[in-house]
Amino acid sequence: GGAPASTASTATSGGTSTAASTEGGTATATSDLQVDVFYYDFSDVYISSVRTAMDEQLKAMGIEPKNWDAAGSQPTQTDQVKTAITAGSDLLIVNIVETSTSDPAKDIVEAARAADIPVIFFNREVADNEVINSYEKCAFVGTNAPDAGHMQGEMIGEYLLANYDAVDLNGDGTISYVLFKGQEGNAEAEARTQYAVEDANKLLTEGGKPELAYYDSSASTKYLVDTAGKWSAQAANDYMVSLLGSYNEGNNNMVELIICNNDGMAEGAISALQNVGYNNGEGTTIIPVFGVDATDSAKALIKAGNMTGSIKQDAVGMATTINTLVKNVQDGADLMANTDQFVVDSDVDKIRVPYQMYDGTSEE
Amino acid sequence: MSNSTKELALKTKSITPKQVGNALLNNALIIIMLLVAAYVAVTQPSFLAPNSLINLLSLTAAYLPVALGIAGCIVLTGTDLSAGRAVGITACVAASLLQATDAANKMWPGIGTLPIPLVILIVVAIGAAIGAFNGFFVAKFKLHPFIVTLATQLILYTILLLYVQQGNNKGMAISGLSAEYRNFVVGNPPILSFGSIQIPNYVIYAVLLTILMWFIWNKTTFGKNMFALGANEEAARVSGVNVFATTIAVFALAGAMYGWAGFVESARIASNTANTGVNYELDAIAACVIGGVSFVGGIGKISGIVIGVIMLRLIFVALPLVGMDQNLQYAIKGGIILFACALDMRKYLVKK
Amino acid sequence: MSNSTKELALKTKSITPKQVGNALLNNALIIIMLLVAAYVAVTQPSFLAPNSLINLLSLTAAYLPVALGIAGCIVLTGTDLSAGRAVGITACVAASLLQATDAANKMWPGIGTLPIPLVILIVVAIGAAIGAFNGFFVAKFKLHPFIVTLATQLILYTILLLYVQQGNNKGMAISGLSAEYRNFVVGNPPILSFGSIQIPNYVIYAVLLTILMWFIWNKTTFGKNMFALGANEEAARVSGVNVFATTIAVFALAGAMYGWAGFVESARIASNTANTGVNYELDAIAACVIGGVSFVGGIGKISGIVIGVIMLRLIFVALPLVGMDQNLQYAIKGGIILFACALDMRKYLVKK
Amino acid sequence: MDKPALLEMRGICKEFPGVKALDNVDLTVRPGTVHALMGENGAGKSTLMKCLFGIYHRDAGTIKLDGKEVDFKSSKDALENGVAMVHQELNQALTRSVQDNLWLGRYPKVAGIMVSESIMAKETKKIFDTLEVTVNPKAIMSTLPVSQRQMVEIAKAVSYNSKIIVFDEPTSSLTETEVEHLFRIINMLRDKGCGIIYISHKMEEILRISDDVTIMRDGQWVATRPAKELTMDEIIRLMVGRELTNRFPEKTNKPGDVILDVQHIAGKYTRLKDATFQLRKGEILGIAGLDGSGRTEVLENLFGAMTREGGTITLHGKPIRNRNPKEAIKNGFALLTEERRATGIFGIRDIKENTVISSLKDYLVGGVYLNDKKMKDNTDWAIQAMHIKTPSQHTQIRSLSGGNQQKVILGRWLLTKPEILLLDEPTRGIDVGAKYEIYQLIIDLANEGKGVIMVSSEMPELLGVCDRILVMSGGQVAGEVDARTTTQEEILTLAAKYV
Ligand SMILES: Nc1ncnc2c1ncn2[C@@H]1O[C@H](COP(=O)(O)OP(=O)(O)OP(=O)(O)O)[C@@H](O)[C@H]1O
Ligand SMILES: Nc1ncnc2c1ncn2[C@@H]1O[C@H](COP(=O)(O)OP(=O)(O)OP(=O)(O)O)[C@@H](O)[C@H]1O
Ligand SMILES: [Mg+2]
Ligand SMILES: [Mg+2]
């Protein structure tokens, strides 16, 4: 169906959004619950959409959240959390900056425990389960990071098996690819980088095809990384533009597949392709580009056939899930009450909002 | 005949090793650039393929406008840290005004798609206004441009964060640009192409811009006043140069260039967020100083800036080609900046 | 008696409205700071709670060392863009040398946990070496510190990117710090505490550091030489100041401060990656200029720097408390920088 | 005073924070005359001219040009309305060419926006030809010697074809021949009917060239008289407000044994080729020569501020090296530099810091800590001993007049208790009253057994103060004369020896 995006996303989140607002009864009644939400970076596109959803839903619950922008810096965020605690916060909702170690999260949990305030981590995973388990009023809401990579790999593998010859532009029997990694040392980036290729290769091998070949066989790392750690479209674009100078159809060594750790980088890469005549819709050669996030602009590109697929991180679903926990705090219930409808890890209070594959055939 | 031989001999004789050394040193950067290019070409012959060269040219063209703008600020012994955010804002504004009418999440559904010339005017004006703001504080309060533009950068970031949340956008990337816009900037097909070799339109624009800036710097009163001001503000003042207006104009011109850069980047990258443009100023400043625009003020050439930008892009393009770790690119960039500047300073150091 | 009354009358009379205005303007920042504090205290009484004040104090203490270091560079009419990366490197080094023996991914399993004083020595030495490198290029080639430290920043970033990939670390955050280390820096319990109010150890260290820097700036030959050099390098040279050594020393001292800051930040935040410290210099520079360390050179006070850092932290702490949109914090910071500098320049502007 | 006034300044007042720089000053300049403006350092001469030229805004008073009241808001205004000025401090864009400097602010244009290089070149040549200036218009300013830069500046001021031209100490960096050249130019301007305001501390020049003289003291107008009616002593009396019987104090110093022996020193990057001389205890050795003859370089080489190519320096029979100023200071040398603003003062620091900077080690307690009290006392001593006019020790030095700044720097050096004083133009830009004090100081120092080497462009000063005079020419010592028996002619002949 051609339903508008906003309704669709509410629908996909399995009706949980209504749970939060209806159970609140008089949804607009103001609450004196002081909720502080710490975002890792206001300028992040995906996080912006979560923020928009969070703000709307919390307001509907009568809560005026205080939003904090760490601008990508863990020290800033740690300072913000401690400040909020001294200012009498009742609930901390933390989109932690640092994902390659759980020490800062541990620090925050300890500070929260000392002040007896519940803390909900979201989106960027606190890898160490012990940190979450160490405090009963602590939970994590997010995806299962490797899933995005696995799904992307599956999507790529299936797409290639179905369109192998069309994709293999030079007909040498192997698909040469490039992968754009968003940030070195970031857990999600690591997982996506690894599994997207591994899983695709598994499917290809099962289907009797050779594994993917990195476009530059001599490269020591099989990815190009935004060394500034910004996952930026511009970095991907510059890489792609300069790579196309040496690897193109003229030289019979065109990159035949592009895997990106997020949609921003995918868009940058597509723009570079479009500038030299690829991926301009029907009638032009399409180099398959896969991203993650399914941002609105990526969805538009996929719809137009200029991008091949993405993995949807459901921002509204994420917000709804978090706010179920917020509601628990508001009502004085257990933090993890009313979470039966969610996917919760067995050994730790981590709620997993599922990823979904998004391609041209996806319901909208 | 014997006469001319003599003359030749004399000439040859008069070129001392020291002079040769000096000539080599003075052109060291160009020499290094050529050596690097030659090395890359040998290890990766495809580097010299037309497509590869066009690619280097395109990247240079993309980063040139900001460098051309910021160079004026450096000539005034200043700098401009707000350039990147100015590019970001103008890119986002340009994108939001030139989204296709059927773009998902069209930011301003009410306006359709504005005419391209109008949008160019708007973003160049926004850039110029930002520059004029910087220039005003520099000229009026005699503040160091470093600190003024540091402040402006912060202010612009707030504006940028707020802007991308306006209309229907809600902090998402502004994309879905109209085909005419991308066509205008990149060209599909471009204005200039030789067989399969296509030169993006923005390369042509960058060339025109460079000519324009060369003209402004060298042939106009404003340009000469700018250099005099950079060399000695008091001298310019007592000679009747309107220091206040000239300073503002230099920064405003720089801002206009950022506006243009934003306009081009927006269509070139096609994904505009609050992060667009961040740190562009650092590369631009690096390119300028590598190209001999000196922080002592009053010194600089357009040709130098172009060489500086090419040089930086060459590093970026060539390193991966020869299989060098990308992590090293920063150190190499830094090393070249230090080397270029130290070399350059030899000319200005008064030996006693 | 009538005499003293007369005198008093005379005194009262001699305070013109203009003088009052001037006094207000000269202390405008402190006044604004107090007003902001008062406003926040009224809307959010918890702001005045001991814990909240200690929090402000702790934040100030954390950001003070970098500002104290960078201020010296500004006094020399310079700046230091490499400060943030220097903090990053020293933080990572400190962390990697002080990981608990049982830390997962222990970077250097061979070394166990080094003694804390040794590590302090190492990171302070690394910081000082980075600073000395900057100072060397500034002093030797008369390059502008802006450009030298821009280059150094890039070089350090490469080193940082490479360092976090060494040993067993593979680009991950360096964590699992030994308990003694965190205890030493933060204190558990801290050296100083009043009932439930605990003052982290690094606050004490910051106070000691401030006293040390005050002493260096005001009571030593080096300090006097630094100010003379900042005011007029040529004059300093003929007055017998060793310009070369003094410049290097100022930058090295700054570097040593970054080293200390890295040591503290590493334990305070426990997240040490290639991103650690990034942009610390911008806040530090902002704090310095807000506190009256002027880019014209040769001017600055330790007390001003402390006020500048408190001021920035106050904005940072207080704004969200009174429910201000976080997007605005950047613009407010920028506005205060501009305002403070414009106000400050009144003093140095030659009246016409 | 028959013709109507060309310029009439009435009741000009100007106050700087803490200083009343101008208090109700009048100045009337007739067309076709040279009007000298005289006064001690800090009397307000430059300030008055800056008020005229639109650099400062006066607090009160009126200015009439050609009978019409004017109020210039900027230098541009002034230049466009027929007032040009040669500034006391050289202000030039050193990285630009001579002709770019000459036409700065009024570039000839074609098509409204383009600067015409050809018109510029043609006009420059015309101006240089009429003024007989021989400078390459395409040369970059920084490559020219100071005197040529000054001539460019003068040519520039003249080229505006202004009615009023102000010369604020134009000769302070000119040689005798160039001074003559300047006087020819001034006479030409006078004949054209211009009004010229001429500021200088050199009495001989004033009496030679001026028609009228206005004298100021402490920001106030004191007198305006025709130059013919004035004598040098009369001017001095009006300037300092008291009787000054002698321009030079009595010479009481007695040269003793040789303390310093300099053999064949030469500069590595500079033009000093060879200087050999000796200095005795208690002696004042003058160095004369034309501009560019290398006098400054002798001092700076000796002091280690320039790199030496060769030669030896022997102090008390022991060879010393003086590789840098610091080492020289340790060896008991002190150098008062030529360019006060560029290499002398720390403008934004206060008097105290400016005074103690070279003798910091004397205040060290225990090797680390500086004794504040002692620094204050020494600064007080300097202020009193040098008669420095300042509100307090904590005044920024840049707000003092040039002469007072010079005294602070002299105080700085005396506090290092030097054995050998190198003075480069110690009285440049200093008024007669202060000059006398400085001469006295120099002689007193010699009496105390110090050796003094003094470079000066003012011949009478060298003759009046020194014991011996070394004459430099083309980077070498051209000869040595006895100050008591020599004549100006003899010195000039020697100075031209290697030109
Ligand atoms: N910008 C300024 N700020 C404060 N005081 C000033 C300023 N300029 C000049 N003055 C003061 O005004 C007075 C007059 O100075 P001015 O420079 O006019 O003296 P002058 O007669 O030209 O002396 P000189 O012969 O030394 O050049 C001095 O006391 C000086 O300190
Ligand atoms: N670093 C340099 N490079 C080239 N020329 C120089 C350099 N330094 C000085 N000169 C030139 O050498 C000559 C001698 O200069 P110096 O300053 O010693 O002259 P001086 O006799 O002291 O004159 P003054 O009376 O102005 O002090 C001048 O023409 C000067 O321009
Ligand atoms: Mg293939
Ligand atoms: Mg004067």
Short mmCIF file of C-alpha atoms in Angstrom, two decimals, chain B residues 140-326:
data_model
loop_
_atom_site.label_atom_id
_atom_site.label_comp_id
_atom_site.label_asym_id
_atom_site.label_seq_id
_atom_site.Cartn_x
_atom_site.Cartn_y
_atom_site.Cartn_z
CA LYS B 140 34.44 47.53 14.73
CA PHE B 141 35.93 46.07 17.88
CA LYS B 142 39.34 45.16 16.50
CA LEU B 143 38.77 41.61 17.63
CA HIS B 144 40.95 38.87 16.28
CA PRO B 145 39.08 37.05 13.48
CA PHE B 146 40.00 33.77 15.14
CA ILE B 147 37.87 34.56 18.11
CA VAL B 148 35.04 36.25 16.21
CA THR B 149 34.65 33.36 13.81
CA LEU B 150 34.96 30.85 16.63
CA ALA B 151 31.93 32.54 18.16
CA THR B 152 30.11 32.77 14.83
CA GLN B 153 30.74 29.11 14.23
CA LEU B 154 28.92 28.28 17.45
CA ILE B 155 26.05 30.60 16.64
CA LEU B 156 25.72 29.15 13.16
CA TYR B 157 25.66 25.65 14.55
CA THR B 158 22.64 26.51 16.66
CA ILE B 159 20.94 28.03 13.63
CA LEU B 160 21.77 24.96 11.59
CA LEU B 161 20.42 22.56 14.22
CA LEU B 162 17.24 24.58 14.40
CA TYR B 163 16.88 24.96 10.65
CA VAL B 164 16.95 21.25 9.87
CA GLN B 165 14.07 20.78 12.30
CA GLN B 166 11.85 23.28 10.55
CA GLY B 167 8.98 22.56 8.23
CA ASN B 168 8.45 18.89 7.57
CA ASN B 169 12.06 17.98 7.96
CA LYS B 170 12.34 17.16 11.66
CA GLY B 171 16.12 16.88 11.70
CA MET B 172 16.35 14.48 8.80
CA ALA B 173 18.73 14.83 5.89
CA ILE B 174 17.43 17.30 3.35
CA SER B 175 17.42 15.43 0.08
CA GLY B 176 15.21 14.60 -2.87
CA LEU B 177 16.65 17.52 -4.78
CA SER B 178 15.05 18.55 -8.02
CA ALA B 179 16.61 17.15 -11.15
CA GLU B 180 17.18 20.62 -12.62
CA TYR B 181 19.24 21.58 -9.60
CA ARG B 182 21.55 18.58 -9.79
CA ASN B 183 21.68 19.03 -13.51
CA PHE B 184 22.67 22.63 -13.14
CA VAL B 185 25.46 21.85 -10.69
CA VAL B 186 26.73 18.54 -11.99
CA GLY B 187 25.30 18.31 -15.49
CA ASN B 188 23.63 15.32 -17.01
CA PRO B 189 25.04 15.53 -19.58
CA PRO B 190 27.39 18.31 -18.54
CA ILE B 191 28.05 21.41 -20.63
CA LEU B 192 31.54 20.20 -21.39
CA SER B 193 32.35 16.67 -22.39
CA PHE B 194 34.86 15.02 -24.64
CA GLY B 195 33.56 11.68 -25.75
CA SER B 196 33.09 9.59 -22.63
CA ILE B 197 35.01 12.09 -20.55
CA GLN B 198 32.55 14.32 -18.80
CA ILE B 199 33.53 17.40 -16.94
CA PRO B 200 31.03 18.27 -14.21
CA ASN B 201 29.56 21.74 -14.55
CA TYR B 202 30.81 22.83 -11.16
CA VAL B 203 34.33 22.52 -12.52
CA ILE B 204 33.49 25.17 -15.09
CA TYR B 205 31.95 27.34 -12.41
CA ALA B 206 35.03 26.93 -10.26
CA VAL B 207 37.22 28.04 -13.15
CA LEU B 208 35.05 31.11 -13.69
CA LEU B 209 35.11 31.85 -9.99
CA THR B 210 38.88 31.58 -9.94
CA ILE B 211 39.17 34.03 -12.81
CA LEU B 212 36.79 36.37 -11.05
CA MET B 213 38.77 36.19 -7.82
CA TRP B 214 42.02 36.71 -9.68
CA PHE B 215 40.55 39.80 -11.22
CA ILE B 216 39.27 41.10 -7.88
CA TRP B 217 42.56 40.48 -6.13
CA ASN B 218 44.81 41.95 -8.76
CA LYS B 219 42.90 44.43 -10.84
CA THR B 220 40.50 46.21 -8.55
CA THR B 221 40.88 48.91 -5.95
CA PHE B 222 39.24 46.64 -3.47
CA GLY B 223 41.85 43.96 -4.03
CA LYS B 224 44.76 46.34 -3.69
CA ASN B 225 43.22 47.88 -0.61
CA MET B 226 42.82 44.42 0.86
CA PHE B 227 46.51 43.68 0.44
CA ALA B 228 47.55 47.06 1.82
CA LEU B 229 45.28 46.52 4.78
CA GLY B 230 46.76 43.10 5.38
CA ALA B 231 50.28 44.47 5.16
CA ASN B 232 49.74 47.48 7.42
CA GLU B 233 46.38 48.56 8.65
CA GLU B 234 47.52 51.95 9.94
CA ALA B 235 49.17 52.76 6.63
CA ALA B 236 45.99 51.92 4.79
CA ARG B 237 43.94 54.02 7.16
CA VAL B 238 46.04 57.15 6.93
CA SER B 239 46.17 56.77 3.17
CA GLY B 240 42.44 57.13 3.05
CA VAL B 241 41.44 53.50 2.69
CA ASN B 242 38.13 52.83 4.35
CA VAL B 243 39.43 50.13 6.66
CA PHE B 244 36.05 49.38 8.14
CA ALA B 245 34.32 48.87 4.82
CA THR B 246 37.20 46.95 3.29
CA THR B 247 37.40 44.52 6.20
CA ILE B 248 33.69 43.87 6.07
CA ALA B 249 33.84 43.47 2.31
CA VAL B 250 36.68 40.92 2.49
CA PHE B 251 34.76 38.80 4.97
CA ALA B 252 31.51 39.25 3.08
CA LEU B 253 33.17 38.19 -0.16
CA ALA B 254 34.51 35.14 1.65
CA GLY B 255 31.01 34.47 2.94
CA ALA B 256 29.59 34.76 -0.56
CA MET B 257 32.07 32.11 -1.67
CA TYR B 258 30.93 29.83 1.15
CA GLY B 259 27.38 30.43 -0.02
CA TRP B 260 28.33 29.32 -3.49
CA ALA B 261 30.20 26.34 -2.07
CA GLY B 262 27.11 25.40 -0.08
CA PHE B 263 25.01 25.62 -3.21
CA VAL B 264 27.36 23.27 -5.06
CA GLU B 265 28.01 20.86 -2.19
CA SER B 266 24.33 20.47 -1.55
CA ALA B 267 23.72 19.11 -5.04
CA ARG B 268 27.04 17.32 -5.27
CA ILE B 269 26.60 15.28 -2.09
CA ALA B 270 22.80 15.33 -2.16
CA SER B 271 22.43 14.69 1.54
CA ASN B 272 22.33 17.76 3.76
CA THR B 273 22.34 17.53 7.51
CA ALA B 274 23.44 19.64 10.44
CA ASN B 275 26.84 18.09 9.93
CA THR B 276 27.30 19.25 6.36
CA GLY B 277 30.36 21.39 5.86
CA VAL B 278 31.85 20.73 9.26
CA ASN B 279 35.61 21.36 9.30
CA TYR B 280 35.72 22.52 5.67
CA GLU B 281 37.59 25.58 6.91
CA LEU B 282 40.51 23.54 8.14
CA ASP B 283 41.17 22.02 4.73
CA ALA B 284 40.69 25.39 3.09
CA ILE B 285 43.10 27.13 5.46
CA ALA B 286 45.58 24.33 4.98
CA ALA B 287 45.31 24.69 1.21
CA CYS B 288 45.88 28.43 1.43
CA VAL B 289 48.97 28.26 3.58
CA ILE B 290 50.39 25.41 1.53
CA GLY B 291 49.83 27.67 -1.45
CA GLY B 292 51.78 30.51 0.11
CA VAL B 293 49.02 32.72 1.48
CA SER B 294 50.86 33.85 4.52
CA PHE B 295 49.64 34.50 8.02
CA VAL B 296 51.99 37.48 8.23
CA GLY B 297 49.40 39.26 6.11
CA GLY B 298 49.35 41.04 2.80
CA ILE B 299 50.77 38.11 0.88
CA GLY B 300 49.10 35.58 -1.37
CA LYS B 301 48.33 34.56 -4.92
CA ILE B 302 45.31 32.95 -6.49
CA SER B 303 47.55 30.51 -8.34
CA GLY B 304 49.06 29.45 -5.03
CA ILE B 305 45.66 28.70 -3.60
CA VAL B 306 44.74 26.54 -6.58
CA ILE B 307 47.99 24.62 -6.19
CA GLY B 308 47.33 24.22 -2.48
CA VAL B 309 43.89 22.75 -3.07
CA ILE B 310 45.17 20.39 -5.78
CA MET B 311 47.97 19.31 -3.48
CA LEU B 312 45.59 18.37 -0.67
CA ARG B 313 43.25 16.53 -3.02
CA LEU B 314 46.20 14.72 -4.53
CA ILE B 315 47.12 13.37 -1.12
CA PHE B 316 43.56 12.28 -0.59
CA VAL B 317 43.24 10.61 -3.98
CA ALA B 318 46.72 9.20 -4.33
CA LEU B 319 47.27 7.64 -0.90
CA PRO B 320 44.72 4.86 -1.27
CA LEU B 321 45.83 4.29 -4.85
CA VAL B 322 49.31 3.38 -3.74
CA GLY B 323 47.92 1.35 -0.89
CA MET B 324 48.85 3.71 1.93
CA ASP B 325 46.92 3.50 5.20
CA GLN B 326 44.25 6.21 5.22
#
